[in-house]
Amino acid sequence: MDEKDLKSMIENILADMTEDKKSDTTAIADANPVKSAPTNGSTVTDDVLEDITKIDLKKQFLQDNPHDRNGYLKIKSFTPARLGMGRVGTRYKTASVLRFRADHAAAQDAVFSDVDPQLPKDMGFLETQTTCTSKDEFLTRPDYGRKFSDETADKIKQSVTPNPKIQMVVGDGLSSAAIEANVKEIIPAIQQGLKVYGLSFETKDVIFVKYARVGAEDQIGELTGADVVCMLVGERPGLVTANSMSAYIAYKPTIGMPEANRTVVSNIHDGGLPAVEAGAYIAELLDKMVRLKKSGIDLKTAENAGA
C-alpha cells in the first residue's frame, strides 16, 4: 500500500466516524428534546446537579477496599473531619476536591459579606458600628473593632435601659452567615429560658454591632453599667461549617480586662449545639453569673467549690 492509498483509507475512516457521531447525536437529541439548541452543538438539559455541600461528611465514604469498613464508618460518625476520602494515585478523588473548594468558598463568603441590613431592623435591635469603616479595615485592624466613637457611645447610653441585670449584644464578627442562621432562634430561646429564673431583657435593648470584635462588649459593659454582658458573635468559619456562632459572657466587663474573665459557649450551629438548646444553656449561665457575681475562671472556681 503506497502513501496515496493509505491517505485515502484514513480519510474514509474519519468520514465514517464523523457520520456515526452525527447519527448518535441526532438520536440523543430526538430522545431528549430541549427547548433551544445552542450554536456550538452541545446538548442542554434542565437537570440540576446535586448540591455537594448538602452531603453529610460523617456518612460520605470514598475509600476503596477498606480493611474494616464498619469500623471506619463508626469513627466517621463522631466527627465531620475529612476521613476516608480515598485517593486516585497520589491525589484526592474529584468529589473530595470539589467539596473542599465549595466549603472554602462558603467560608470566604461568610467572612467578606455583611449581615443582611434588614435583619437587625426586623428583630428590633439597636444598630451600632465600631470605629471600623470598612470590611477590609475590620479584618486588618482588630483593635478598631473593639471600640466605638464618642457619637456611638452616646447613642448607646441614651438608647438602652441603664444598669440592666443582663445586656445582650449581637455582633457580626467573622461570619455574617452565622448570625443570619442562628440569631432569630437563639434570642427568643434565651428570653424564654430567663423567665424560669425571674430574669429578662427587652429585644429593643439588644445592641447589634457591625464590624464587631469580642472586646466591643467590654466598652458596652462600661457604657450601660450592666451586671452581665452576653455577646453573640459569628466565629471564624472553617471547612466544616460557616454558620458557627459563639456566646462570650462576662460579669461587669471593663476595657482591658483579662480574657480569663469571659465564659464562652461555642459551636452554636445546626451540626453542633443547636440555637434553641444553646439559648437554654446560656440562660442558665446568665442566672449563675447574676447570682454569684462572677464569670470565666472565677465562675468555674465558685462552681467547683459548691457555691
CSV table of C-alpha atoms in Angstrom, one decimal:
chain,number,residue,atom,x,y,z
A,1,MET,CA,0.0,0.0,0.0
A,2,ASP,CA,1.5,3.3,-1.1
A,3,GLU,CA,1.2,6.6,0.6
A,4,LYS,CA,-1.7,7.7,-1.6
A,5,ASP,CA,-3.8,4.6,-0.8
A,6,LEU,CA,-3.0,5.0,3.0
A,7,LYS,CA,-4.1,8.6,2.9
A,8,SER,CA,-7.4,7.6,1.1
A,9,MET,CA,-8.1,4.9,3.7
A,10,ILE,CA,-7.6,7.3,6.6
A,11,GLU,CA,-10.0,9.8,5.1
A,12,ASN,CA,-12.7,7.2,4.6
A,13,ILE,CA,-12.3,6.1,8.2
A,14,LEU,CA,-12.6,9.6,9.5
A,15,ALA,CA,-15.6,10.2,7.3
A,16,ASP,CA,-17.4,7.1,8.6
A,17,MET,CA,-16.6,8.1,12.3
A,18,THR,CA,-18.0,11.6,11.7
A,19,GLU,CA,-21.1,10.2,10.2
A,20,ASP,CA,-21.6,7.8,13.1
A,21,LYS,CA,-21.2,10.6,15.6
A,22,LYS,CA,-23.7,12.8,13.8
A,23,SER,CA,-26.2,9.9,13.9
A,24,ASP,CA,-25.7,9.2,17.6
A,25,THR,CA,-26.1,12.9,18.4
A,26,THR,CA,-29.3,13.1,16.4
A,27,ALA,CA,-30.7,10.0,18.2
A,28,ILE,CA,-29.9,11.6,21.6
A,29,ALA,CA,-31.5,14.9,20.6
A,30,ASP,CA,-34.7,13.1,19.4
A,31,ALA,CA,-34.9,11.1,22.6
A,32,ASN,CA,-34.3,14.2,24.8
A,33,PRO,CA,-35.6,17.3,23.1
A,34,VAL,CA,-34.5,20.6,24.5
A,35,LYS,CA,-36.2,24.0,24.4
A,36,SER,CA,-33.4,25.7,22.4
A,37,ALA,CA,-30.4,24.3,20.7
A,38,PRO,CA,-27.1,26.1,21.3
A,39,THR,CA,-25.0,27.2,18.3
A,40,ASN,CA,-21.9,25.1,19.4
A,41,GLY,CA,-23.8,21.8,19.0
A,42,SER,CA,-23.8,20.8,22.7
A,43,THR,CA,-26.9,19.5,24.5
A,44,VAL,CA,-28.7,21.5,27.1
A,45,THR,CA,-31.0,19.9,29.7
A,46,ASP,CA,-33.0,21.1,32.7
A,47,ASP,CA,-31.2,18.6,35.0
A,48,VAL,CA,-29.8,20.1,38.3
A,49,LEU,CA,-26.6,18.8,39.8
A,50,GLU,CA,-26.6,17.6,43.3
A,51,ASP,CA,-25.6,20.2,45.9
A,52,ILE,CA,-22.4,18.6,47.2
A,53,THR,CA,-22.4,20.9,50.3
A,54,LYS,CA,-25.5,19.0,51.5
A,55,ILE,CA,-23.7,15.7,51.7
A,56,ASP,CA,-23.2,14.6,55.3
A,57,LEU,CA,-19.4,14.2,55.7
A,58,LYS,CA,-20.0,11.9,58.6
A,59,LYS,CA,-21.6,9.4,56.2
A,60,GLN,CA,-19.7,10.0,52.9
A,61,PHE,CA,-17.2,7.2,52.5
A,62,LEU,CA,-14.9,7.1,49.4
A,63,GLN,CA,-12.2,4.7,50.5
A,64,ASP,CA,-11.8,1.8,48.1
A,65,ASN,CA,-11.3,-1.7,49.6
A,66,PRO,CA,-11.1,-0.7,53.3
A,67,HIS,CA,-9.8,-3.3,55.8
A,68,ASP,CA,-12.6,-2.5,58.2
A,69,ARG,CA,-15.4,-0.5,56.6
A,70,ASN,CA,-17.7,-0.7,59.6
A,71,GLY,CA,-15.0,0.5,62.0
A,72,TYR,CA,-14.1,3.3,59.6
A,73,LEU,CA,-17.8,4.4,59.5
A,74,LYS,CA,-18.1,4.3,63.3
A,75,ILE,CA,-15.1,6.7,63.6
A,76,LYS,CA,-16.6,9.0,61.0
A,77,SER,CA,-19.9,9.1,62.8
A,78,PHE,CA,-18.2,11.1,65.6
A,79,THR,CA,-16.6,13.8,63.5
A,80,PRO,CA,-17.2,15.8,60.3
A,81,ALA,CA,-13.4,15.6,59.7
A,82,ARG,CA,-12.5,14.5,56.2
A,83,LEU,CA,-11.8,10.9,56.9
A,84,GLY,CA,-12.0,8.0,54.4
A,85,MET,CA,-11.9,10.3,51.4
A,86,GLY,CA,-9.9,8.0,49.3
A,87,ARG,CA,-7.3,8.7,46.6
A,88,VAL,CA,-6.6,8.1,42.9
A,89,GLY,CA,-2.9,7.6,42.7
A,90,THR,CA,-1.4,10.4,44.9
A,91,ARG,CA,-4.4,12.7,44.6
A,92,TYR,CA,-7.7,13.0,46.3
A,93,LYS,CA,-10.8,12.0,44.4
A,94,THR,CA,-12.7,14.6,42.4
A,95,ALA,CA,-15.7,14.6,44.9
A,96,SER,CA,-13.4,15.4,47.8
A,97,VAL,CA,-11.6,18.2,45.9
A,98,LEU,CA,-14.9,19.8,44.8
A,99,ARG,CA,-16.4,19.6,48.3
A,100,PHE,CA,-13.2,21.2,49.7
A,101,ARG,CA,-13.4,24.1,47.2
A,102,ALA,CA,-17.1,24.6,47.9
A,103,ASP,CA,-16.6,24.7,51.7
A,104,HIS,CA,-13.7,27.1,51.3
A,105,ALA,CA,-15.8,29.4,49.1
A,106,ALA,CA,-18.6,29.4,51.7
A,107,ALA,CA,-16.1,30.3,54.4
A,108,GLN,CA,-14.8,33.2,52.3
A,109,ASP,CA,-18.3,34.4,51.6
A,110,ALA,CA,-19.1,34.4,55.4
A,111,VAL,CA,-16.1,36.5,56.2
A,112,PHE,CA,-16.3,39.0,53.4
A,113,SER,CA,-20.1,39.6,53.3
A,114,ASP,CA,-22.2,41.7,55.7
A,115,VAL,CA,-25.2,40.7,57.7
A,116,ASP,CA,-28.4,41.4,55.8
A,117,PRO,CA,-29.2,45.0,56.9
A,118,GLN,CA,-32.8,44.1,57.2
A,119,LEU,CA,-32.1,41.5,60.0
A,120,PRO,CA,-31.4,43.9,62.9
A,121,LYS,CA,-34.4,46.1,61.8
A,122,ASP,CA,-36.7,43.1,61.7
A,123,MET,CA,-35.5,42.0,65.1
A,124,GLY,CA,-35.9,45.5,66.6
A,125,PHE,CA,-32.2,45.8,67.7
A,126,LEU,CA,-30.4,49.0,68.4
A,127,GLU,CA,-28.0,49.3,65.4
A,128,THR,CA,-24.4,50.5,66.0
A,129,GLN,CA,-21.0,50.2,64.4
A,130,THR,CA,-17.5,50.1,65.8
A,131,THR,CA,-14.8,52.6,64.6
A,132,CYS,CA,-14.1,50.3,61.6
A,133,THR,CA,-15.2,52.0,58.4
A,134,SER,CA,-15.0,49.0,56.0
A,135,LYS,CA,-14.7,45.2,55.9
A,136,ASP,CA,-11.0,45.5,54.9
A,137,GLU,CA,-10.3,47.7,57.9
A,138,PHE,CA,-12.2,45.4,60.2
A,139,LEU,CA,-10.1,42.4,59.0
A,140,THR,CA,-6.7,44.2,59.2
A,141,ARG,CA,-7.3,46.3,62.4
A,142,PRO,CA,-8.9,44.2,65.1
A,143,ASP,CA,-8.4,47.0,67.6
A,144,TYR,CA,-10.8,49.2,65.7
A,145,GLY,CA,-13.4,46.5,66.1
A,146,ARG,CA,-13.2,46.7,69.9
A,147,LYS,CA,-14.2,50.3,70.4
A,148,PHE,CA,-16.9,52.9,69.5
A,149,SER,CA,-16.7,56.5,68.5
A,150,ASP,CA,-17.9,59.1,71.1
A,151,GLU,CA,-21.0,59.6,69.0
A,152,THR,CA,-21.9,55.9,69.0
A,153,ALA,CA,-21.1,55.7,72.7
A,154,ASP,CA,-23.6,58.4,73.5
A,155,LYS,CA,-26.2,56.7,71.3
A,156,ILE,CA,-25.8,53.5,73.3
A,157,LYS,CA,-26.1,55.3,76.7
A,158,GLN,CA,-29.1,57.2,75.6
A,159,SER,CA,-31.0,54.4,73.9
A,160,VAL,CA,-30.8,51.3,76.1
A,161,THR,CA,-32.1,50.8,79.6
A,162,PRO,CA,-29.3,51.8,82.1
A,163,ASN,CA,-27.8,49.4,84.6
A,164,PRO,CA,-29.6,46.2,83.5
A,165,LYS,CA,-29.1,42.9,85.0
A,166,ILE,CA,-28.4,41.5,81.5
A,167,GLN,CA,-27.2,43.3,78.4
A,168,MET,CA,-27.5,41.3,75.2
A,169,VAL,CA,-25.2,42.1,72.2
A,170,VAL,CA,-25.2,40.7,68.7
A,171,GLY,CA,-22.0,41.2,66.7
A,172,ASP,CA,-21.3,40.1,63.1
A,173,GLY,CA,-17.8,39.1,63.9
A,174,LEU,CA,-16.0,36.9,61.3
A,175,SER,CA,-19.1,35.2,60.0
A,176,SER,CA,-22.2,37.1,58.8
A,177,ALA,CA,-23.7,33.7,57.9
A,178,ALA,CA,-23.6,32.5,61.5
A,179,ILE,CA,-25.7,35.5,62.7
A,180,GLU,CA,-28.2,35.1,59.9
A,181,ALA,CA,-28.5,31.3,60.6
A,182,ASN,CA,-28.9,31.5,64.4
A,183,VAL,CA,-29.9,34.8,65.9
A,184,LYS,CA,-33.6,34.6,65.1
A,185,GLU,CA,-33.9,31.4,67.1
A,186,ILE,CA,-31.4,32.0,69.9
A,187,ILE,CA,-32.7,35.4,71.2
A,188,PRO,CA,-36.2,34.1,71.9
A,189,ALA,CA,-34.8,30.9,73.4
A,190,ILE,CA,-32.6,32.9,75.8
A,191,GLN,CA,-35.6,35.2,76.7
A,192,GLN,CA,-37.8,32.1,77.4
A,193,GLY,CA,-35.1,30.4,79.4
A,194,LEU,CA,-34.5,33.5,81.6
A,195,LYS,CA,-38.2,33.5,82.6
A,196,VAL,CA,-37.5,30.4,84.7
A,197,TYR,CA,-35.0,32.4,86.8
A,198,GLY,CA,-37.1,35.6,87.1
A,199,LEU,CA,-34.8,37.5,84.7
A,200,SER,CA,-35.5,39.2,81.4
A,201,PHE,CA,-34.3,41.7,78.8
A,202,GLU,CA,-36.2,43.7,76.1
A,203,THR,CA,-35.5,43.0,72.5
A,204,LYS,CA,-35.3,46.7,71.8
A,205,ASP,CA,-32.3,46.9,74.2
A,206,VAL,CA,-30.3,44.3,72.3
A,207,ILE,CA,-27.4,46.1,70.7
A,208,PHE,CA,-26.4,45.0,67.1
A,209,VAL,CA,-22.7,45.8,66.4
A,210,LYS,CA,-21.4,45.9,62.8
A,211,TYR,CA,-17.7,45.1,62.4
A,212,ALA,CA,-17.6,43.7,65.9
A,213,ARG,CA,-14.8,42.0,67.8
A,214,VAL,CA,-15.4,40.3,71.1
A,215,GLY,CA,-13.7,43.1,73.0
A,216,ALA,CA,-16.5,45.5,72.0
A,217,GLU,CA,-18.6,44.0,74.8
A,218,ASP,CA,-16.2,45.5,77.3
A,219,GLN,CA,-16.9,49.1,76.4
A,220,ILE,CA,-20.6,48.3,76.2
A,221,GLY,CA,-20.4,47.0,79.8
A,222,GLU,CA,-18.9,50.3,80.9
A,223,LEU,CA,-21.4,52.4,78.9
A,224,THR,CA,-24.5,50.5,80.1
A,225,GLY,CA,-23.5,49.6,83.7
A,226,ALA,CA,-24.8,46.1,83.1
A,227,ASP,CA,-24.2,43.3,85.6
A,228,VAL,CA,-23.7,40.8,82.9
A,229,VAL,CA,-23.0,41.3,79.2
A,230,CYS,CA,-23.6,38.5,76.7
A,231,MET,CA,-22.3,38.9,73.2
A,232,LEU,CA,-23.4,36.6,70.4
A,233,VAL,CA,-20.8,36.8,67.6
A,234,GLY,CA,-20.1,35.0,64.4
A,235,GLU,CA,-16.9,32.8,64.7
A,236,ARG,CA,-14.1,32.5,62.1
A,237,PRO,CA,-15.5,29.9,59.7
A,238,GLY,CA,-13.8,26.7,58.9
A,239,LEU,CA,-14.2,24.0,56.3
A,240,VAL,CA,-16.9,22.1,58.2
A,241,THR,CA,-19.4,25.0,58.6
A,242,ALA,CA,-19.5,28.7,58.1
A,243,ASN,CA,-22.5,29.1,60.4
A,244,SER,CA,-20.9,28.6,63.8
A,245,MET,CA,-21.6,31.3,66.4
A,246,SER,CA,-20.4,31.7,69.9
A,247,ALA,CA,-21.5,33.5,73.1
A,248,TYR,CA,-19.0,35.5,75.1
A,249,ILE,CA,-20.3,36.3,78.5
A,250,ALA,CA,-18.7,38.4,81.2
A,251,TYR,CA,-19.7,39.8,84.6
A,252,LYS,CA,-19.2,43.6,84.7
A,253,PRO,CA,-16.7,43.6,81.8
A,254,THR,CA,-14.3,46.6,81.6
A,255,ILE,CA,-11.9,47.7,78.9
A,256,GLY,CA,-8.6,45.8,79.2
A,257,MET,CA,-9.9,43.1,81.5
A,258,PRO,CA,-8.3,39.6,81.3
A,259,GLU,CA,-9.7,37.2,78.8
A,260,ALA,CA,-9.9,34.6,81.5
A,261,ASN,CA,-12.9,36.5,82.9
A,262,ARG,CA,-15.0,35.5,80.0
A,263,THR,CA,-17.2,32.4,79.8
A,264,VAL,CA,-17.6,31.1,76.3
A,265,VAL,CA,-20.3,28.9,74.7
A,266,SER,CA,-19.0,27.9,71.2
A,267,ASN,CA,-20.1,25.8,68.2
A,268,ILE,CA,-23.6,27.1,68.1
A,269,HIS,CA,-25.0,25.8,64.8
A,270,ASP,CA,-27.2,23.0,63.4
A,271,GLY,CA,-24.3,20.5,63.3
A,272,GLY,CA,-23.1,21.4,66.8
A,273,LEU,CA,-25.1,22.9,69.6
A,274,PRO,CA,-28.4,23.9,68.1
A,275,ALA,CA,-29.5,27.5,68.7
A,276,VAL,CA,-32.6,26.7,70.8
A,277,GLU,CA,-30.6,24.3,73.0
A,278,ALA,CA,-27.8,26.9,73.3
A,279,GLY,CA,-30.3,29.5,74.3
A,280,ALA,CA,-31.5,27.4,77.3
A,281,TYR,CA,-27.9,26.8,78.4
A,282,ILE,CA,-26.9,30.4,78.1
A,283,ALA,CA,-29.9,31.5,80.2
A,284,GLU,CA,-28.7,29.1,82.9
A,285,LEU,CA,-25.2,30.7,82.8
A,286,LEU,CA,-26.6,34.2,82.9
A,287,ASP,CA,-28.5,33.4,86.1
A,288,LYS,CA,-25.4,31.9,87.7
A,289,MET,CA,-23.4,35.0,86.9
A,290,VAL,CA,-26.0,37.3,88.3
A,291,ARG,CA,-26.3,35.3,91.5
A,292,LEU,CA,-22.6,34.6,92.0
A,293,LYS,CA,-21.3,37.9,90.6
A,294,LYS,CA,-18.6,36.0,88.7
A,295,SER,CA,-17.7,34.8,85.2
A,296,GLY,CA,-14.9,33.0,83.5
A,297,ILE,CA,-12.3,31.2,85.7
A,298,ASP,CA,-13.8,32.8,88.8
A,299,LEU,CA,-17.2,31.3,88.0
A,300,LYS,CA,-15.7,27.9,87.4
A,301,THR,CA,-13.8,28.1,90.7
A,302,ALA,CA,-17.0,29.0,92.5
A,303,GLU,CA,-19.0,26.2,90.9
A,304,ASN,CA,-16.3,23.7,91.9
A,305,ALA,CA,-16.4,25.0,95.4
A,306,GLY,CA,-20.1,24.2,95.5
A,307,ALA,CA,-21.3,27.9,95.6
